[in-house]
Amino acid sequence: MLYTFAAYATFYELYVALLKGLIAFAIGLSMIVSADRLLRVFKFLQITLRTALTGQKPEARFACNPLPDPAQYSLVYPRVAVQLPMFNERAVCQAIIDSACELSWPRERFKVQVLDDSTDRVTRELVDDKVLEWKERGLNCECLRRTNRQGYKAGALKEGLEVLKEYDYVAIFDADFKPDTDFLMATVPYLIDNPEVGYVQTRWVFANPDESYLTKAQEISLNFHCRCEQFVHFATGGFFNFNGTAGVWRRKAIVTVGGWKSRTTVEDMDLSLRTYVNGWKAIYLTDVTCINELPASFFAYRKQQHRWTCGPVQLWRKASSDIWNSSLPMTRKLELICCYFGVRKFATHWVSLGFFCGLVPLSIFTPEVSIPLWSLVHLPVVVTVTTAMFTPKGWLHCILYVLFENGMGIVKLWAVIAGVLDLKNAQEWVVTTKLGSSDKRPGTQTPVVARDCRMYAGEMIMSCFVLTAAFYGIFSVNKWSFSIFLTLQGLVFMAFGFNMVDCGGLLGGRLGNNNAAMKPVKAVKAERSYTL
């Protein structure tokens, strides 16, 4: 009996020591992640202040001469092609073809190439009808279809580029994006006047951020990425990735660095990284925007986030040697490998789930362990507020944003592990279904996904664990400050587990007057997954 008690006491002491060590490590990691994010916000404010004082925006260091009147000097214009990769995107396929064909550019120097890998008969018919309509109107518009989906989006772009050898520049738009008619006029001159520039990326804006709490949380996250991260990286001369759409490439830059590759699920980041390593420059235009649609389906959002999280980790593993062996300055090499990938694409996801949703609840059950309040409340609040400041009235949804980001921790952490170990699902590509919220053409109706009844066991288990810790903290150890956070987080995990964050779910109610979300509806099928 005494031996059993002594063994238990020894085991418990080891457990407490291990938990203390993990918490100390997690707090240190959280401080690094937070400092990195706050530093980017500080740089943003510094650049903004300098711009206000000097009147010189970061892109002003690149030449950009306005093009002459196309009616009189059309032959001066370079040949520009627009590529539209799509797969079974019935709700948005025709609108993006219209938007692309309406872009201002001399017709004889312009081409729209629809890369349609759709297997859905109705989608193929819609695409064919729209392409034929524009052909009859005299536009050089074609549809290319492959016999297989090898390489997915990267494979389609690669094959399409092979037949565009006479075109100097290639603009790319995903099916849910709707560029303004002057998009090419605002972007291509930067490529014409700066031969060292490989691509120009524009800023995303969103058609349906008020459709649900899910889309609002996405807006806050993506606005920080588009308004702060990308802008700061460009303004300071660092690497910023092409976002896969709403940008224009110099064809020569794509070809000279090896073209599109499908070795990861982030072909856009892969190509832009290779151009950066090989000495090409890039321009980010925060004042040129392109509207697009946020996924309103929780299933679609999970799949998108898995791909967006797993892909960079795959690329980190596969491209680190190329970065290290490149001619980049040592500081740039370390910034890319350690900060860009190590901290932002890897460590961040361990902090969200491992620390806030794992170690914090465990500390509730272990009275010998304490976590400083500043590491759980004060520092995260500062980071959250500075993140939300890039979204109008974003501070109203700060708590929502944090809880949703932590709630996605299971999906993202599993994606990180899959990317590191190169598991089978690391090559999974699921097209994110969009419902046409960005389609502003008169007479159009927005379809929505039929109520999704699937549930997620991981989130339900995490909900039980976190809520148990919260109730234990309230009724047994009187840790109210931690328990309030854990109660809210546990309820969000429960909502995720029971799939109550779609538009028809408990947390899926509309937040504002978004007309697109109120259109008459019909059901569309959920996404299909494929493996490389």
Short mmCIF file of C-alpha atoms in Angstrom, two decimals:
data_model
loop_
_atom_site.label_atom_id
_atom_site.label_comp_id
_atom_site.label_asym_id
_atom_site.label_seq_id
_atom_site.Cartn_x
_atom_site.Cartn_y
_atom_site.Cartn_z
CA MET A 1 0.00 0.00 0.00
CA LEU A 2 2.79 2.41 0.98
CA TYR A 3 4.75 1.39 -2.14
CA THR A 4 1.75 2.15 -4.34
CA PHE A 5 1.25 5.55 -2.72
CA ALA A 6 4.94 6.41 -3.07
CA ALA A 7 4.89 5.41 -6.76
CA TYR A 8 1.85 7.56 -7.32
CA ALA A 9 3.47 10.52 -5.51
CA THR A 10 6.61 10.15 -7.61
CA PHE A 11 4.59 9.96 -10.80
CA TYR A 12 2.57 13.01 -9.78
CA GLU A 13 5.73 14.99 -9.03
CA LEU A 14 7.09 14.12 -12.47
CA TYR A 15 3.79 15.12 -14.05
CA VAL A 16 3.81 18.49 -12.26
CA ALA A 17 7.41 19.13 -13.25
CA LEU A 18 6.66 18.21 -16.87
CA LEU A 19 3.57 20.41 -16.93
CA LYS A 20 5.52 23.35 -15.49
CA GLY A 21 8.20 22.89 -18.11
CA LEU A 22 5.69 22.70 -20.96
CA ILE A 23 3.87 25.80 -19.71
CA ALA A 24 7.13 27.75 -19.45
CA PHE A 25 8.04 26.68 -22.98
CA ALA A 26 4.56 27.53 -24.28
CA ILE A 27 4.62 30.97 -22.66
CA GLY A 28 8.00 31.64 -24.27
CA LEU A 29 6.67 30.49 -27.64
CA SER A 30 3.56 32.61 -27.20
CA MET A 31 5.73 35.64 -26.44
CA ILE A 32 7.73 35.08 -29.64
CA VAL A 33 4.58 34.73 -31.74
CA SER A 34 3.01 37.79 -30.12
CA ALA A 35 6.17 39.89 -30.46
CA ASP A 36 6.42 38.99 -34.13
CA ARG A 37 2.85 40.08 -34.76
CA LEU A 38 3.14 43.26 -32.73
CA LEU A 39 6.37 44.15 -34.55
CA ARG A 40 4.55 43.99 -37.87
CA VAL A 41 1.82 46.27 -36.52
CA PHE A 42 4.49 48.70 -35.29
CA LYS A 43 6.16 48.65 -38.71
CA PHE A 44 2.79 49.28 -40.34
CA LEU A 45 2.22 52.35 -38.18
CA GLN A 46 5.75 53.55 -38.85
CA ILE A 47 5.35 53.17 -42.63
CA THR A 48 1.92 54.81 -42.55
CA LEU A 49 3.27 57.78 -40.61
CA ARG A 50 6.22 58.15 -42.98
CA THR A 51 3.85 58.02 -45.95
CA ALA A 52 1.65 60.71 -44.41
CA LEU A 53 4.65 62.97 -43.79
CA THR A 54 6.35 62.49 -47.15
CA GLY A 55 3.40 61.73 -49.41
CA GLN A 56 5.39 58.83 -50.89
CA LYS A 57 3.77 55.41 -50.81
CA PRO A 58 5.99 52.29 -50.80
CA GLU A 59 5.17 51.50 -54.44
CA ALA A 60 6.40 54.97 -55.45
CA ARG A 61 9.95 53.59 -55.64
CA PHE A 62 8.85 51.73 -58.76
CA ALA A 63 8.18 53.52 -62.03
CA CYS A 64 4.61 53.49 -63.32
CA ASN A 65 3.87 55.53 -66.41
CA PRO A 66 0.25 55.75 -67.56
CA LEU A 67 -0.52 53.98 -70.82
CA PRO A 68 -1.60 55.99 -73.88
CA ASP A 69 -5.10 56.05 -75.31
CA PRO A 70 -5.78 52.46 -76.44
CA ALA A 71 -8.04 53.67 -79.26
CA GLN A 72 -5.08 55.38 -80.97
CA TYR A 73 -2.03 53.48 -79.73
CA SER A 74 -3.26 49.94 -79.19
CA LEU A 75 -0.12 48.38 -80.71
CA VAL A 76 1.96 49.95 -77.93
CA TYR A 77 0.14 47.75 -75.43
CA PRO A 78 1.75 44.38 -74.57
CA ARG A 79 -0.19 41.16 -74.98
CA VAL A 80 -2.03 40.24 -71.79
CA ALA A 81 -3.87 37.01 -71.03
CA VAL A 82 -6.25 36.28 -68.19
CA GLN A 83 -6.34 32.77 -66.74
CA LEU A 84 -9.45 31.59 -64.88
CA PRO A 85 -8.85 28.22 -63.15
CA MET A 86 -12.05 26.60 -61.88
CA PHE A 87 -13.53 23.29 -60.83
CA ASN A 88 -17.26 22.59 -60.39
CA GLU A 89 -17.98 26.18 -59.34
CA ARG A 90 -21.46 26.41 -60.75
CA ALA A 91 -22.57 29.45 -58.75
CA VAL A 92 -19.73 31.76 -59.81
CA CYS A 93 -18.30 30.43 -63.09
CA GLN A 94 -20.22 32.74 -65.42
CA ALA A 95 -19.76 35.92 -63.36
CA ILE A 96 -15.95 35.68 -63.37
CA ILE A 97 -15.89 35.08 -67.13
CA ASP A 98 -17.99 38.22 -67.59
CA SER A 99 -15.71 40.21 -65.28
CA ALA A 100 -12.57 39.02 -67.05
CA CYS A 101 -13.92 39.73 -70.52
CA GLU A 102 -15.01 43.22 -69.48
CA LEU A 103 -11.50 44.25 -68.40
CA SER A 104 -10.22 47.33 -70.19
CA TRP A 105 -7.47 46.39 -72.66
CA PRO A 106 -7.17 46.55 -76.45
CA ARG A 107 -9.15 43.57 -77.73
CA GLU A 108 -6.49 42.54 -80.27
CA ARG A 109 -3.88 42.36 -77.48
CA PHE A 110 -6.04 40.49 -74.99
CA LYS A 111 -7.15 36.93 -74.31
CA VAL A 112 -9.26 35.20 -71.68
CA GLN A 113 -8.38 31.58 -71.00
CA VAL A 114 -10.85 29.55 -68.93
CA LEU A 115 -9.14 26.53 -67.35
CA ASP A 116 -12.16 24.41 -66.55
CA ASP A 117 -11.47 21.07 -64.87
CA SER A 118 -15.13 20.66 -63.92
CA THR A 119 -16.68 17.21 -63.87
CA ASP A 120 -20.16 18.60 -63.21
CA ARG A 121 -22.17 18.62 -66.45
CA VAL A 122 -24.19 21.73 -65.58
CA THR A 123 -21.06 23.71 -64.76
CA ARG A 124 -19.41 22.70 -68.02
CA GLU A 125 -22.49 23.79 -69.96
CA LEU A 126 -22.60 27.14 -68.17
CA VAL A 127 -18.94 27.75 -68.95
CA ASP A 128 -19.34 26.74 -72.60
CA ASP A 129 -22.36 29.02 -73.03
CA LYS A 130 -20.56 32.01 -71.56
CA VAL A 131 -17.36 31.42 -73.55
CA LEU A 132 -19.38 31.09 -76.76
CA GLU A 133 -21.27 34.29 -75.95
CA TRP A 134 -18.05 36.29 -75.66
CA LYS A 135 -16.55 34.68 -78.75
CA GLU A 136 -19.59 35.80 -80.73
CA ARG A 137 -19.00 39.31 -79.38
CA GLY A 138 -15.54 39.26 -80.93
CA LEU A 139 -13.39 38.57 -77.88
CA ASN A 140 -10.53 36.08 -77.89
CA CYS A 141 -11.95 33.76 -75.24
CA GLU A 142 -11.26 30.05 -75.03
CA CYS A 143 -11.91 27.16 -72.67
CA LEU A 144 -9.26 24.51 -72.04
CA ARG A 145 -10.18 21.20 -70.45
CA ARG A 146 -7.85 18.44 -69.36
CA THR A 147 -8.44 14.72 -69.39
CA ASN A 148 -7.24 14.51 -65.76
CA ARG A 149 -6.72 16.84 -62.80
CA GLN A 150 -3.06 16.09 -62.27
CA GLY A 151 -1.50 18.87 -60.23
CA TYR A 152 -4.93 20.48 -59.68
CA LYS A 153 -4.77 24.27 -59.96
CA ALA A 154 -1.00 24.30 -60.53
CA GLY A 155 -1.36 21.69 -63.26
CA ALA A 156 -4.11 23.64 -65.00
CA LEU A 157 -2.15 26.91 -64.87
CA LYS A 158 0.96 25.17 -66.17
CA GLU A 159 -0.80 23.62 -69.15
CA GLY A 160 -2.61 26.85 -69.91
CA LEU A 161 0.62 28.83 -69.85
CA GLU A 162 2.16 26.55 -72.48
CA VAL A 163 -0.25 27.89 -75.10
CA LEU A 164 0.27 31.52 -74.12
CA LYS A 165 3.83 31.85 -75.39
CA GLU A 166 3.10 35.05 -77.32
CA TYR A 167 1.68 36.78 -74.23
CA ASP A 168 3.96 38.88 -72.03
CA TYR A 169 1.80 39.08 -68.92
CA VAL A 170 -0.76 36.78 -67.31
CA ALA A 171 -3.44 37.84 -64.82
CA ILE A 172 -5.00 35.15 -62.63
CA PHE A 173 -8.39 35.17 -60.92
CA ASP A 174 -10.15 32.46 -58.93
CA ALA A 175 -13.77 31.90 -59.82
CA ASP A 176 -15.24 33.93 -56.94
CA PHE A 177 -13.19 37.08 -57.64
CA LYS A 178 -14.62 40.08 -59.46
CA PRO A 179 -11.98 42.57 -60.68
CA ASP A 180 -12.90 46.13 -61.64
CA THR A 181 -12.69 46.94 -65.33
CA ASP A 182 -9.55 49.07 -64.84
CA PHE A 183 -7.65 46.30 -63.03
CA LEU A 184 -5.12 45.71 -65.81
CA MET A 185 -4.63 49.43 -66.41
CA ALA A 186 -3.71 49.82 -62.73
CA THR A 187 -1.34 46.86 -62.48
CA VAL A 188 0.33 46.03 -65.81
CA PRO A 189 2.20 49.40 -66.12
CA TYR A 190 4.27 48.42 -63.08
CA LEU A 191 5.44 45.32 -64.93
CA ILE A 192 6.08 47.21 -68.17
CA ASP A 193 8.24 49.90 -66.52
CA ASN A 194 10.11 47.61 -64.08
CA PRO A 195 11.67 44.61 -65.84
CA GLU A 196 12.99 43.27 -62.52
CA VAL A 197 9.44 42.81 -61.16
CA GLY A 198 8.01 39.32 -61.47
CA TYR A 199 4.45 39.86 -60.25
CA VAL A 200 2.01 42.42 -58.91
CA GLN A 201 -0.42 41.45 -56.15
CA THR A 202 -3.54 43.45 -55.27
CA ARG A 203 -5.48 43.55 -52.01
CA TRP A 204 -8.53 41.41 -51.34
CA VAL A 205 -11.83 42.85 -50.14
CA PHE A 206 -14.86 40.79 -49.26
CA ALA A 207 -18.45 40.64 -50.45
CA ASN A 208 -20.05 38.81 -47.53
CA PRO A 209 -18.24 39.51 -44.22
CA ASP A 210 -21.53 40.10 -42.37
CA GLU A 211 -23.15 36.90 -43.55
CA SER A 212 -22.37 35.03 -40.31
CA TYR A 213 -20.02 34.98 -37.34
CA LEU A 214 -17.88 32.57 -39.33
CA THR A 215 -17.37 35.00 -42.21
CA LYS A 216 -16.76 37.89 -39.78
CA ALA A 217 -13.95 35.97 -38.06
CA GLN A 218 -12.45 35.23 -41.48
CA GLU A 219 -12.63 38.90 -42.46
CA ILE A 220 -10.66 39.95 -39.38
CA SER A 221 -7.98 37.36 -40.03
CA LEU A 222 -7.65 38.10 -43.75
CA ASN A 223 -7.75 41.86 -43.32
CA PHE A 224 -4.75 41.62 -41.03
CA HIS A 225 -2.98 39.52 -43.65
CA CYS A 226 -3.88 41.77 -46.58
CA ARG A 227 -3.73 45.20 -44.95
CA CYS A 228 -0.82 44.65 -42.59
CA GLU A 229 1.32 41.56 -43.26
CA GLN A 230 1.54 41.74 -47.03
CA PHE A 231 1.87 45.53 -47.01
CA VAL A 232 4.65 45.55 -44.39
CA HIS A 233 6.62 42.77 -46.07
CA PHE A 234 6.51 44.62 -49.38
CA ALA A 235 7.28 48.04 -47.91
CA THR A 236 10.32 46.71 -46.03
CA GLY A 237 11.69 44.81 -49.03
CA GLY A 238 10.95 41.37 -47.63
CA PHE A 239 9.22 38.37 -49.13
CA PHE A 240 5.45 38.42 -49.52
CA ASN A 241 3.71 35.60 -51.29
CA PHE A 242 1.43 35.76 -54.29
CA ASN A 243 -2.04 35.00 -52.95
CA GLY A 244 -3.00 32.75 -55.85
CA THR A 245 -5.41 35.21 -57.43
CA ALA A 246 -6.06 38.91 -58.09
CA GLY A 247 -2.57 39.48 -59.43
CA VAL A 248 -0.57 39.74 -62.66
CA TRP A 249 2.57 37.77 -63.52
CA ARG A 250 5.36 38.39 -65.97
CA ARG A 251 5.40 35.21 -68.01
CA LYS A 252 9.19 35.28 -68.22
CA ALA A 253 9.46 35.22 -64.42
CA ILE A 254 7.28 32.10 -64.18
CA VAL A 255 9.25 30.26 -66.87
CA THR A 256 12.73 31.15 -65.62
CA VAL A 257 12.13 29.84 -62.09
CA GLY A 258 10.72 26.50 -63.23
CA GLY A 259 7.03 27.21 -63.74
CA TRP A 260 4.07 26.10 -61.66
CA LYS A 261 4.73 23.10 -59.40
CA SER A 262 2.30 20.88 -57.53
CA ARG A 263 4.71 19.60 -54.86
CA THR A 264 2.61 21.34 -52.18
CA THR A 265 -0.98 22.52 -51.82
CA VAL A 266 0.17 26.18 -51.93
CA GLU A 267 1.43 26.45 -55.49
CA ASP A 268 1.12 30.24 -55.31
CA MET A 269 3.47 30.58 -52.34
CA ASP A 270 5.84 28.05 -53.92
CA LEU A 271 6.17 29.99 -57.17
CA SER A 272 6.47 33.39 -55.50
CA LEU A 273 9.12 32.06 -53.11
CA ARG A 274 11.18 30.73 -56.01
CA THR A 275 10.96 34.08 -57.79
CA TYR A 276 12.12 35.88 -54.64
CA VAL A 277 15.01 33.49 -54.07
CA ASN A 278 16.06 33.93 -57.70
CA GLY A 279 16.25 37.70 -57.44
CA TRP A 280 12.92 38.83 -58.85
CA LYS A 281 11.05 41.63 -57.11
CA ALA A 282 7.32 41.94 -56.48
CA ILE A 283 4.88 44.79 -55.88
CA TYR A 284 1.91 44.87 -53.52
CA LEU A 285 -0.76 47.44 -54.34
CA THR A 286 -2.90 48.01 -51.26
CA ASP A 287 -4.95 50.70 -53.04
CA VAL A 288 -5.98 48.37 -55.89
CA THR A 289 -8.60 45.97 -54.59
CA CYS A 290 -10.47 42.94 -55.88
CA ILE A 291 -13.71 41.74 -54.32
CA ASN A 292 -14.21 38.07 -53.51
CA GLU A 293 -16.33 35.78 -51.41
CA LEU A 294 -15.60 34.25 -48.01
CA PRO A 295 -16.66 30.61 -47.55
CA ALA A 296 -19.93 30.51 -45.62
CA SER A 297 -19.87 26.73 -45.19
CA PHE A 298 -18.01 25.44 -42.13
CA PHE A 299 -17.00 22.30 -44.01
CA ALA A 300 -15.57 24.39 -46.85
CA TYR A 301 -13.75 26.63 -44.37
CA ARG A 302 -12.20 23.65 -42.58
CA LYS A 303 -10.88 22.23 -45.83
CA GLN A 304 -9.56 25.60 -46.94
CA GLN A 305 -7.75 26.16 -43.66
CA HIS A 306 -6.27 22.66 -43.74
CA ARG A 307 -4.80 23.38 -47.16
CA TRP A 308 -3.61 26.89 -46.25
CA THR A 309 -1.95 25.57 -43.06
CA CYS A 310 -0.50 22.33 -44.36
CA GLY A 311 0.92 23.76 -47.60
CA PRO A 312 3.35 26.30 -46.06
CA VAL A 313 4.73 23.61 -43.73
CA GLN A 314 5.27 21.33 -46.74
CA LEU A 315 7.02 24.18 -48.54
CA TRP A 316 9.14 24.98 -45.47
CA ARG A 317 10.38 21.40 -45.42
CA LYS A 318 11.02 21.21 -49.16
CA ALA A 319 12.40 24.69 -49.89
CA SER A 320 14.57 25.44 -46.84
CA SER A 321 17.71 24.07 -48.50
CA ASP A 322 17.06 26.19 -51.61
CA ILE A 323 16.67 29.28 -49.44
CA TRP A 324 19.84 28.50 -47.49
CA ASN A 325 21.88 27.88 -50.66
CA SER A 326 20.58 31.00 -52.41
CA SER A 327 22.44 34.29 -52.83
CA LEU A 328 20.10 36.10 -50.44
CA PRO A 329 21.71 38.01 -47.55
CA MET A 330 22.02 35.94 -44.38
CA THR A 331 19.46 38.11 -42.58
CA ARG A 332 16.89 37.44 -45.31
CA LYS A 333 17.58 33.70 -45.19
CA LEU A 334 17.06 33.60 -41.42
CA GLU A 335 13.97 35.79 -41.68
CA LEU A 336 12.41 33.42 -44.21
CA ILE A 337 13.31 30.13 -42.55
CA CYS A 338 12.89 31.11 -38.91
CA CYS A 339 10.34 33.94 -38.85
CA TYR A 340 8.20 33.59 -41.96
CA PHE A 341 7.87 29.82 -41.83
CA GLY A 342 9.06 28.79 -38.36
CA VAL A 343 7.11 31.30 -36.30
CA ARG A 344 4.17 32.34 -38.49
CA LYS A 345 3.39 29.10 -40.31
CA PHE A 346 4.41 26.56 -37.65
CA ALA A 347 4.70 27.81 -34.05
CA THR A 348 1.52 29.91 -34.13
CA HIS A 349 -0.71 26.88 -34.46
CA TRP A 350 0.94 25.08 -31.52
CA VAL A 351 0.30 28.08 -29.30
CA SER A 352 -3.40 28.35 -30.21
CA LEU A 353 -4.37 24.79 -29.37
CA GLY A 354 -1.47 23.48 -27.27
CA PHE A 355 -1.21 26.39 -24.84
CA PHE A 356 -4.58 28.11 -24.64
CA CYS A 357 -6.76 25.02 -25.12
CA GLY A 358 -4.47 22.30 -23.76
CA LEU A 359 -2.08 23.42 -21.04
CA VAL A 360 -4.35 26.08 -19.55
CA PRO A 361 -7.17 23.59 -18.82
CA LEU A 362 -4.64 21.11 -17.40
CA SER A 363 -3.32 23.79 -15.05
CA ILE A 364 -6.82 24.14 -13.59
CA PHE A 365 -6.64 20.53 -12.36
CA THR A 366 -3.12 20.99 -10.96
CA PRO A 367 -2.97 23.44 -8.03
CA GLU A 368 0.84 23.30 -7.92
CA VAL A 369 0.96 24.92 -11.36
CA SER A 370 0.14 28.55 -12.02
CA ILE A 371 0.04 30.57 -15.24
CA PRO A 372 0.68 34.31 -15.12
CA LEU A 373 -2.46 36.26 -15.90
CA TRP A 374 -0.57 38.52 -18.30
CA SER A 375 0.31 35.56 -20.53
CA LEU A 376 -3.29 34.39 -20.74
CA VAL A 377 -5.13 37.71 -20.79
CA HIS A 378 -3.10 40.89 -21.08
CA LEU A 379 -0.73 39.95 -23.92
CA PRO A 380 -3.39 38.12 -25.99
CA VAL A 381 -5.76 41.08 -25.61
CA VAL A 382 -3.17 43.49 -26.98
CA VAL A 383 -2.42 41.18 -29.91
CA THR A 384 -6.10 40.64 -30.64
CA VAL A 385 -7.01 44.33 -30.57
CA THR A 386 -4.14 45.25 -32.87
CA THR A 387 -5.17 42.46 -35.24
CA ALA A 388 -8.82 43.57 -35.29
CA MET A 389 -7.94 47.22 -35.89
CA PHE A 390 -7.50 46.52 -39.61
CA THR A 391 -11.22 45.70 -39.89
CA PRO A 392 -13.84 48.45 -39.51
CA LYS A 393 -15.46 47.99 -36.09
CA GLY A 394 -13.37 44.86 -35.72
CA TRP A 395 -12.92 45.53 -32.00
CA LEU A 396 -16.59 44.63 -31.55
CA HIS A 397 -15.77 41.07 -32.59
CA CYS A 398 -12.38 40.62 -30.86
CA ILE A 399 -13.56 37.90 -28.49
CA LEU A 400 -15.38 36.11 -31.28
CA TYR A 401 -12.26 36.19 -33.44
CA VAL A 402 -9.99 34.69 -30.73
CA LEU A 403 -12.46 31.96 -29.83
CA PHE A 404 -12.96 31.00 -33.48
CA GLU A 405 -9.21 30.99 -34.17
CA ASN A 406 -8.62 28.72 -31.17
CA GLY A 407 -11.57 26.60 -32.20
CA MET A 408 -9.89 25.92 -35.53
CA GLY A 409 -6.81 24.75 -33.63
CA ILE A 410 -7.55 21.05 -34.10
CA VAL A 411 -7.84 21.43 -37.87
CA LYS A 412 -4.73 23.59 -38.15
CA LEU A 413 -2.53 21.59 -35.78
CA TRP A 414 -3.41 18.38 -37.57
CA ALA A 415 -2.59 20.11 -40.86
CA VAL A 416 0.82 21.13 -39.47
CA ILE A 417 1.54 17.52 -38.44
CA ALA A 418 0.39 16.26 -41.84
CA GLY A 419 2.68 18.74 -43.56
CA VAL A 420 5.71 17.88 -41.43
CA LEU A 421 5.26 14.13 -41.85
CA ASP A 422 4.00 14.40 -45.45
CA LEU A 423 0.96 12.27 -44.67
CA LYS A 424 -1.50 11.23 -47.35
CA ASN A 425 -4.00 13.97 -46.50
CA ALA A 426 -1.23 16.57 -46.87
CA GLN A 427 -1.84 16.31 -50.62
CA GLU A 428 -5.62 16.61 -50.30
CA TRP A 429 -7.09 19.36 -52.44
CA VAL A 430 -10.70 20.34 -51.84
CA VAL A 431 -12.10 23.18 -53.91
CA THR A 432 -13.73 25.71 -51.57
CA THR A 433 -17.36 25.98 -52.63
CA LYS A 434 -18.50 29.58 -53.11
CA LEU A 435 -22.13 30.63 -53.34
CA GLY A 436 -21.99 33.73 -55.51
CA SER A 437 -22.17 36.49 -52.89
CA SER A 438 -19.78 38.57 -54.98
CA ASP A 439 -21.94 38.28 -58.08
CA LYS A 440 -23.50 41.72 -58.57
CA ARG A 441 -25.07 41.08 -61.98
CA PRO A 442 -28.78 41.96 -62.07
CA GLY A 443 -31.16 39.03 -61.97
CA THR A 444 -28.73 36.58 -60.39
CA GLN A 445 -29.60 34.45 -57.40
CA THR A 446 -27.22 33.10 -54.79
CA PRO A 447 -27.36 29.37 -54.07
CA VAL A 448 -26.45 28.18 -50.60
CA VAL A 449 -25.21 24.88 -49.26
CA ALA A 450 -27.99 22.66 -47.97
CA ARG A 451 -27.94 22.31 -44.18
CA ASP A 452 -24.88 20.24 -43.35
CA CYS A 453 -25.58 17.65 -40.66
CA ARG A 454 -22.07 16.24 -40.22
CA MET A 455 -20.49 16.50 -36.76
CA TYR A 456 -16.84 16.62 -35.70
CA ALA A 457 -15.69 14.30 -32.93
CA GLY A 458 -12.41 16.08 -32.20
CA GLU A 459 -14.12 19.37 -31.43
CA MET A 460 -16.77 17.66 -29.30
CA ILE A 461 -14.11 15.87 -27.22
CA MET A 462 -12.18 19.12 -26.81
CA SER A 463 -15.39 20.85 -25.75
CA CYS A 464 -15.99 18.30 -22.99
CA PHE A 465 -12.40 18.63 -21.79
CA VAL A 466 -12.37 22.44 -21.75
CA LEU A 467 -15.82 22.79 -20.18
CA THR A 468 -14.94 20.26 -17.47
CA ALA A 469 -11.85 22.30 -16.63
CA ALA A 470 -13.95 25.48 -16.59
CA PHE A 471 -16.55 24.07 -14.19
CA TYR A 472 -13.85 22.58 -11.99
CA GLY A 473 -12.16 25.97 -11.84
CA ILE A 474 -15.38 27.69 -10.82
CA PHE A 475 -16.68 25.24 -8.21
CA SER A 476 -13.48 23.68 -6.81
CA VAL A 477 -10.48 25.99 -7.02
CA ASN A 478 -12.13 29.38 -7.56
CA LYS A 479 -10.14 30.30 -10.70
CA TRP A 480 -12.78 32.58 -12.18
CA SER A 481 -10.52 34.50 -14.54
CA PHE A 482 -9.41 31.35 -16.33
CA SER A 483 -12.80 29.65 -16.14
CA ILE A 484 -14.67 32.44 -17.93
CA PHE A 485 -12.33 32.12 -20.90
CA LEU A 486 -12.50 28.32 -20.84
CA THR A 487 -16.31 28.33 -20.67
CA LEU A 488 -16.58 30.52 -23.77
CA GLN A 489 -13.94 28.48 -25.57
CA GLY A 490 -15.63 25.21 -24.66
CA LEU A 491 -18.96 26.47 -26.01
CA VAL A 492 -17.31 27.44 -29.30
CA PHE A 493 -15.72 24.00 -29.56
CA MET A 494 -19.20 22.57 -28.96
CA ALA A 495 -20.65 24.77 -31.71
CA PHE A 496 -17.90 23.61 -34.07
CA GLY A 497 -18.40 19.97 -33.08
CA PHE A 498 -22.15 20.09 -33.74
CA ASN A 499 -21.59 22.19 -36.88
CA MET A 500 -23.62 25.14 -35.67
CA VAL A 501 -21.59 27.89 -37.38
CA ASP A 502 -23.01 27.57 -40.89
CA CYS A 503 -25.56 30.17 -41.93
CA GLY A 504 -28.37 28.00 -40.64
CA GLY A 505 -26.66 27.15 -37.37
CA LEU A 506 -26.82 28.65 -33.90
CA LEU A 507 -23.77 30.87 -34.56
CA GLY A 508 -24.59 31.40 -38.20
CA GLY A 509 -27.00 34.31 -37.94
CA ARG A 510 -26.42 37.32 -40.16
CA LEU A 511 -24.55 40.22 -38.59
CA GLY A 512 -25.59 43.05 -40.83
CA ASN A 513 -27.43 44.20 -43.91
CA ASN A 514 -25.71 42.04 -46.49
CA ASN A 515 -28.05 41.86 -49.44
CA ALA A 516 -26.11 39.06 -51.06
CA ALA A 517 -26.87 36.85 -48.12
CA MET A 518 -30.61 37.47 -48.51
CA LYS A 519 -31.02 36.29 -52.10
CA PRO A 520 -33.37 33.41 -52.88
CA VAL A 521 -31.55 30.14 -52.50
CA LYS A 522 -31.19 26.68 -53.90
CA ALA A 523 -28.94 23.93 -52.62
CA VAL A 524 -25.55 23.06 -54.03
CA LYS A 525 -23.55 19.97 -53.28
CA ALA A 526 -20.65 20.00 -50.83
CA GLU A 527 -17.05 19.88 -51.98
CA ARG A 528 -15.29 16.79 -53.23
CA SER A 529 -11.81 15.89 -52.09
CA TYR A 530 -9.02 14.56 -54.28
CA THR A 531 -5.55 13.29 -53.56
CA LEU A 532 -2.42 13.94 -55.57
#
